[in-house]
mmCIF file of C-alpha atoms in Angstrom:
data_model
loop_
_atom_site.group_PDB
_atom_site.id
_atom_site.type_symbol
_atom_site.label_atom_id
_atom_site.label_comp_id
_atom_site.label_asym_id
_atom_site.label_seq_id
_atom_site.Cartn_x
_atom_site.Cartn_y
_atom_site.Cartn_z
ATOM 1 C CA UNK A 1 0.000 0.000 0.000
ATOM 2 C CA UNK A 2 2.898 2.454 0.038
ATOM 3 C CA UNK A 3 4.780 3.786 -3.356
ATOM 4 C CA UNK A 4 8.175 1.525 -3.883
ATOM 5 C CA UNK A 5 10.862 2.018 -6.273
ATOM 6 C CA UNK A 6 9.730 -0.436 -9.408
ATOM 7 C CA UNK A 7 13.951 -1.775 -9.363
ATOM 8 C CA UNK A 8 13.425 -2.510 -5.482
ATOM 9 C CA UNK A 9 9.790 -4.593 -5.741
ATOM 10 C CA UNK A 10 11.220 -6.489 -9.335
ATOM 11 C CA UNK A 11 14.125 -7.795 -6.735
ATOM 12 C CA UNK A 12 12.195 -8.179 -4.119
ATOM 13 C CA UNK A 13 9.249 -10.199 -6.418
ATOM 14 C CA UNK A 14 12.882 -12.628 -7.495
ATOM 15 C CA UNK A 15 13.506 -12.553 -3.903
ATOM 16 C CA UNK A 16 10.658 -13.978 -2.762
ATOM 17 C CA UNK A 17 10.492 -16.576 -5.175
ATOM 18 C CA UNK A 18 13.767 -17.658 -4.581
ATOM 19 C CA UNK A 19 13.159 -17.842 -0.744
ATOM 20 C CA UNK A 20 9.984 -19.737 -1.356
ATOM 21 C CA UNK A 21 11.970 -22.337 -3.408
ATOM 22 C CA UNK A 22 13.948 -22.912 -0.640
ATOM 23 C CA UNK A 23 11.442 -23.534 1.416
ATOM 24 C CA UNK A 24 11.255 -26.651 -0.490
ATOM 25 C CA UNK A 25 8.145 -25.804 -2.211
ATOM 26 C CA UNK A 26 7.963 -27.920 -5.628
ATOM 27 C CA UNK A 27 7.177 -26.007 -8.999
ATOM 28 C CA UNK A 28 6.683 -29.440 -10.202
ATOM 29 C CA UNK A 29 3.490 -30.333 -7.767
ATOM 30 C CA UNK A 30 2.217 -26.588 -7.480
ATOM 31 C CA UNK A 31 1.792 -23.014 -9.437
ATOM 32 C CA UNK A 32 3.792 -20.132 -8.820
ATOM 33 C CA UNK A 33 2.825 -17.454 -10.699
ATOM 34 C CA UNK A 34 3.142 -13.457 -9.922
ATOM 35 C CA UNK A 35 -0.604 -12.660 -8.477
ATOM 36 C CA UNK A 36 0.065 -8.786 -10.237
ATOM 37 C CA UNK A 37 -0.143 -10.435 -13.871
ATOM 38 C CA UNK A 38 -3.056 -11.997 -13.129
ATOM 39 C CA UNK A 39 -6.267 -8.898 -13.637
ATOM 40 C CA UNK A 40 -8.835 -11.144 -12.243
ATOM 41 C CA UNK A 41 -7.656 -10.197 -8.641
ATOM 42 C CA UNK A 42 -8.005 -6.919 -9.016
ATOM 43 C CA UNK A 43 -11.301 -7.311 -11.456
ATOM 44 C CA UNK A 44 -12.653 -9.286 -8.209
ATOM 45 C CA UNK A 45 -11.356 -6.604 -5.525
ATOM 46 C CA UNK A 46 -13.566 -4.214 -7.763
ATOM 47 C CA UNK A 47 -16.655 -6.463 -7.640
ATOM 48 C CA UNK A 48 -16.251 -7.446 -3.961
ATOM 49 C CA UNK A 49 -15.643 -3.887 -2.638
ATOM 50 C CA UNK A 50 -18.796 -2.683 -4.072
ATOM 51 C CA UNK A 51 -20.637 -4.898 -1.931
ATOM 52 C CA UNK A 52 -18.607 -4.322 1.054
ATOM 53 C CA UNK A 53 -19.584 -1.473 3.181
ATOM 54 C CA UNK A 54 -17.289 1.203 4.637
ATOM 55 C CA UNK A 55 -17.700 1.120 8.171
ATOM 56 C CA UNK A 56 -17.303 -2.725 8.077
ATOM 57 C CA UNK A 57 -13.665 -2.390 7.148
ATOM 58 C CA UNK A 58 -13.032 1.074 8.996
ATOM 59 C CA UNK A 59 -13.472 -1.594 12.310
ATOM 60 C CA UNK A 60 -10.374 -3.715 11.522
ATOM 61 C CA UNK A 61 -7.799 -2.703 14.091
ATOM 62 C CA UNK A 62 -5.206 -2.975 11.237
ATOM 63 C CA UNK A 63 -6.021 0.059 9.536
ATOM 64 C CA UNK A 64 -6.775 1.624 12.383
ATOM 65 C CA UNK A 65 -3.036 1.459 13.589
ATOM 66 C CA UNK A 66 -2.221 2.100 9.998
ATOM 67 C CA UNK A 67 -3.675 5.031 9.400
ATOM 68 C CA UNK A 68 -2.416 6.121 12.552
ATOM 69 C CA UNK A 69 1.361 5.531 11.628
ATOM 70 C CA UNK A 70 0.412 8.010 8.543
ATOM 71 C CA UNK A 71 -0.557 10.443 10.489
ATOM 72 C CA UNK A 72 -4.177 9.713 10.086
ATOM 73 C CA UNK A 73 -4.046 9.973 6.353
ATOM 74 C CA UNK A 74 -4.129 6.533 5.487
ATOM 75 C CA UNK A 75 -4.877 5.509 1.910
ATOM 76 C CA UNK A 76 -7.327 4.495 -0.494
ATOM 77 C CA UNK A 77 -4.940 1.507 -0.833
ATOM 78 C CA UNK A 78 -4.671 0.555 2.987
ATOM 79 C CA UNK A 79 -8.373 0.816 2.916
ATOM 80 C CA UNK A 80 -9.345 -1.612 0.205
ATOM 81 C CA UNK A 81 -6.277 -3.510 1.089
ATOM 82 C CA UNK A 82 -8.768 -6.199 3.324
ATOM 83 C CA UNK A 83 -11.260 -6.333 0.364
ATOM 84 C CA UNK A 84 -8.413 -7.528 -2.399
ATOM 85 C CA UNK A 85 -7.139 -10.261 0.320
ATOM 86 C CA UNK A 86 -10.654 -11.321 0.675
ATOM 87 C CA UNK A 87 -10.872 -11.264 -3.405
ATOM 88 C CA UNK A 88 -7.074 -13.549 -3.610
ATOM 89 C CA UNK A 89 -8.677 -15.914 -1.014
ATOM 90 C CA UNK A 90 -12.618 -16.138 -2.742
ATOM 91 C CA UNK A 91 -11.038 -16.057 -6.366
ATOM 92 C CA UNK A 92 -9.506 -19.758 -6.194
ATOM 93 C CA UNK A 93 -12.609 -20.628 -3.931
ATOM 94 C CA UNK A 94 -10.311 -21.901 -0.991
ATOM 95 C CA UNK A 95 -12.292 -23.402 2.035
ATOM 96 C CA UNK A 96 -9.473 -23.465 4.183
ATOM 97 C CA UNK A 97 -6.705 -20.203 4.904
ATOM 98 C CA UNK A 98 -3.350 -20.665 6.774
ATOM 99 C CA UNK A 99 -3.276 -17.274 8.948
ATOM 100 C CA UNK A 100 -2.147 -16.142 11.336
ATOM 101 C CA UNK A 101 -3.613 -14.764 14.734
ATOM 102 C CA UNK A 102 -2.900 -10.793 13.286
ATOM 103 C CA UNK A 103 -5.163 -12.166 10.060
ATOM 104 C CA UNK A 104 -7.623 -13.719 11.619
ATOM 105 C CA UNK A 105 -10.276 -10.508 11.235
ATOM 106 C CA UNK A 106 -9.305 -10.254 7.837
ATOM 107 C CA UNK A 107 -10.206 -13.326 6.929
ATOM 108 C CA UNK A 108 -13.577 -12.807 8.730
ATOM 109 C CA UNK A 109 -14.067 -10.343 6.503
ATOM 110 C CA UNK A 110 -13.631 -12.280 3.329
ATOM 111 C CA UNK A 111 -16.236 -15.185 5.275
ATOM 112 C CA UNK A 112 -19.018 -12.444 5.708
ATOM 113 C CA UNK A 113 -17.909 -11.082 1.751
ATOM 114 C CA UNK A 114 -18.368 -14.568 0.661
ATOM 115 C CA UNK A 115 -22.111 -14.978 2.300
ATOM 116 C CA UNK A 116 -23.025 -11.542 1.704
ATOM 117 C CA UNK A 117 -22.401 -12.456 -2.079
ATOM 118 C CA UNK A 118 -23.475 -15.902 -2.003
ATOM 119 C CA UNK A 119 -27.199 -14.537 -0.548
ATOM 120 C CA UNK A 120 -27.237 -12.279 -3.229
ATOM 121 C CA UNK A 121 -26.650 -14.287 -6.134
ATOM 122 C CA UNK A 122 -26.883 -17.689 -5.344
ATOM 123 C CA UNK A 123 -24.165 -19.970 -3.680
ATOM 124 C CA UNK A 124 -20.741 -19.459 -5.432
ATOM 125 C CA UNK A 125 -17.795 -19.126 -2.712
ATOM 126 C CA UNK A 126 -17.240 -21.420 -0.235
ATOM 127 C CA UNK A 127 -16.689 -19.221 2.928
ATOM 128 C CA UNK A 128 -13.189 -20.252 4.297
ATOM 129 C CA UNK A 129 -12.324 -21.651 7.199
ATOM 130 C CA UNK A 130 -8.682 -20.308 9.159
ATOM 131 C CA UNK A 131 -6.049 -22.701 9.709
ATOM 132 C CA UNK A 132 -4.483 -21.325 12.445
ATOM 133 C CA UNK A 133 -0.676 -22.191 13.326
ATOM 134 C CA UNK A 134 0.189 -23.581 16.713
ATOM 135 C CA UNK A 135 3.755 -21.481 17.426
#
């Protein structure tokens, strides 16, 4: 949500990818592909945050503290931010989320996205379920 040099997020995209292949994580048995080339998340983030309403995500603590750390000018960006996670999670139709405890509202937002839109026009996303780590 904040402006980065496009030299700095290119290494940092080849960064991450290298880092996730040494996780261990096989190209063979799984996609990786760059989310950014791929308009649909963005095309659902459009569709999703029209039916989302503004107060709902105003309540997340996240961009509360946020908005605060930009001297209570957050951005459109850091706003919406909650609606295109919810959009990345409902656009492969996951049921179940690996988050984390900081997460765990956002992802109740994408559940009550996912039934608000699934009462509207008819059952389409499953509403995912957090898998929460045990650290």
């Amino acid at each position: 949500t904040m402006p980065k040099e496009p030299t700095v997020l290119r290494q940092n995209i080849l960064d991450t990818t290298a880092a996730v292949l040494a996780c261990g994580i096989d190209p063979k048995k799984c996609f990786l592909f760059r989310q950014s080339l791929v308009p649909e998340h963005a095309e659902l983030a459009w569709i999703l945050g029209c039916l989302t309403n503004v107060p709902r995500v105003l309540r997340l603590p996240q961009w509360k503290m946020k908005r605060a750390s930009q001297n209570n000018e957050g951005t459109v960006g850091l706003l919406t931010y909650p609606v295109l996670q919810a959009a990345d999670i409902l656009l492969y139709k996951s049921t179940h989320v690996p988050v984390g405890e900081d997460q765990v509202l956002h992802l109740e937002l994408a559940q009550d996205i996912a039934q608000h839109f699934n009462k509207k026009y008819g059952e389409f996303f499953p509403v995912p379920k957090a898998i929460l780590s045990e650290l």
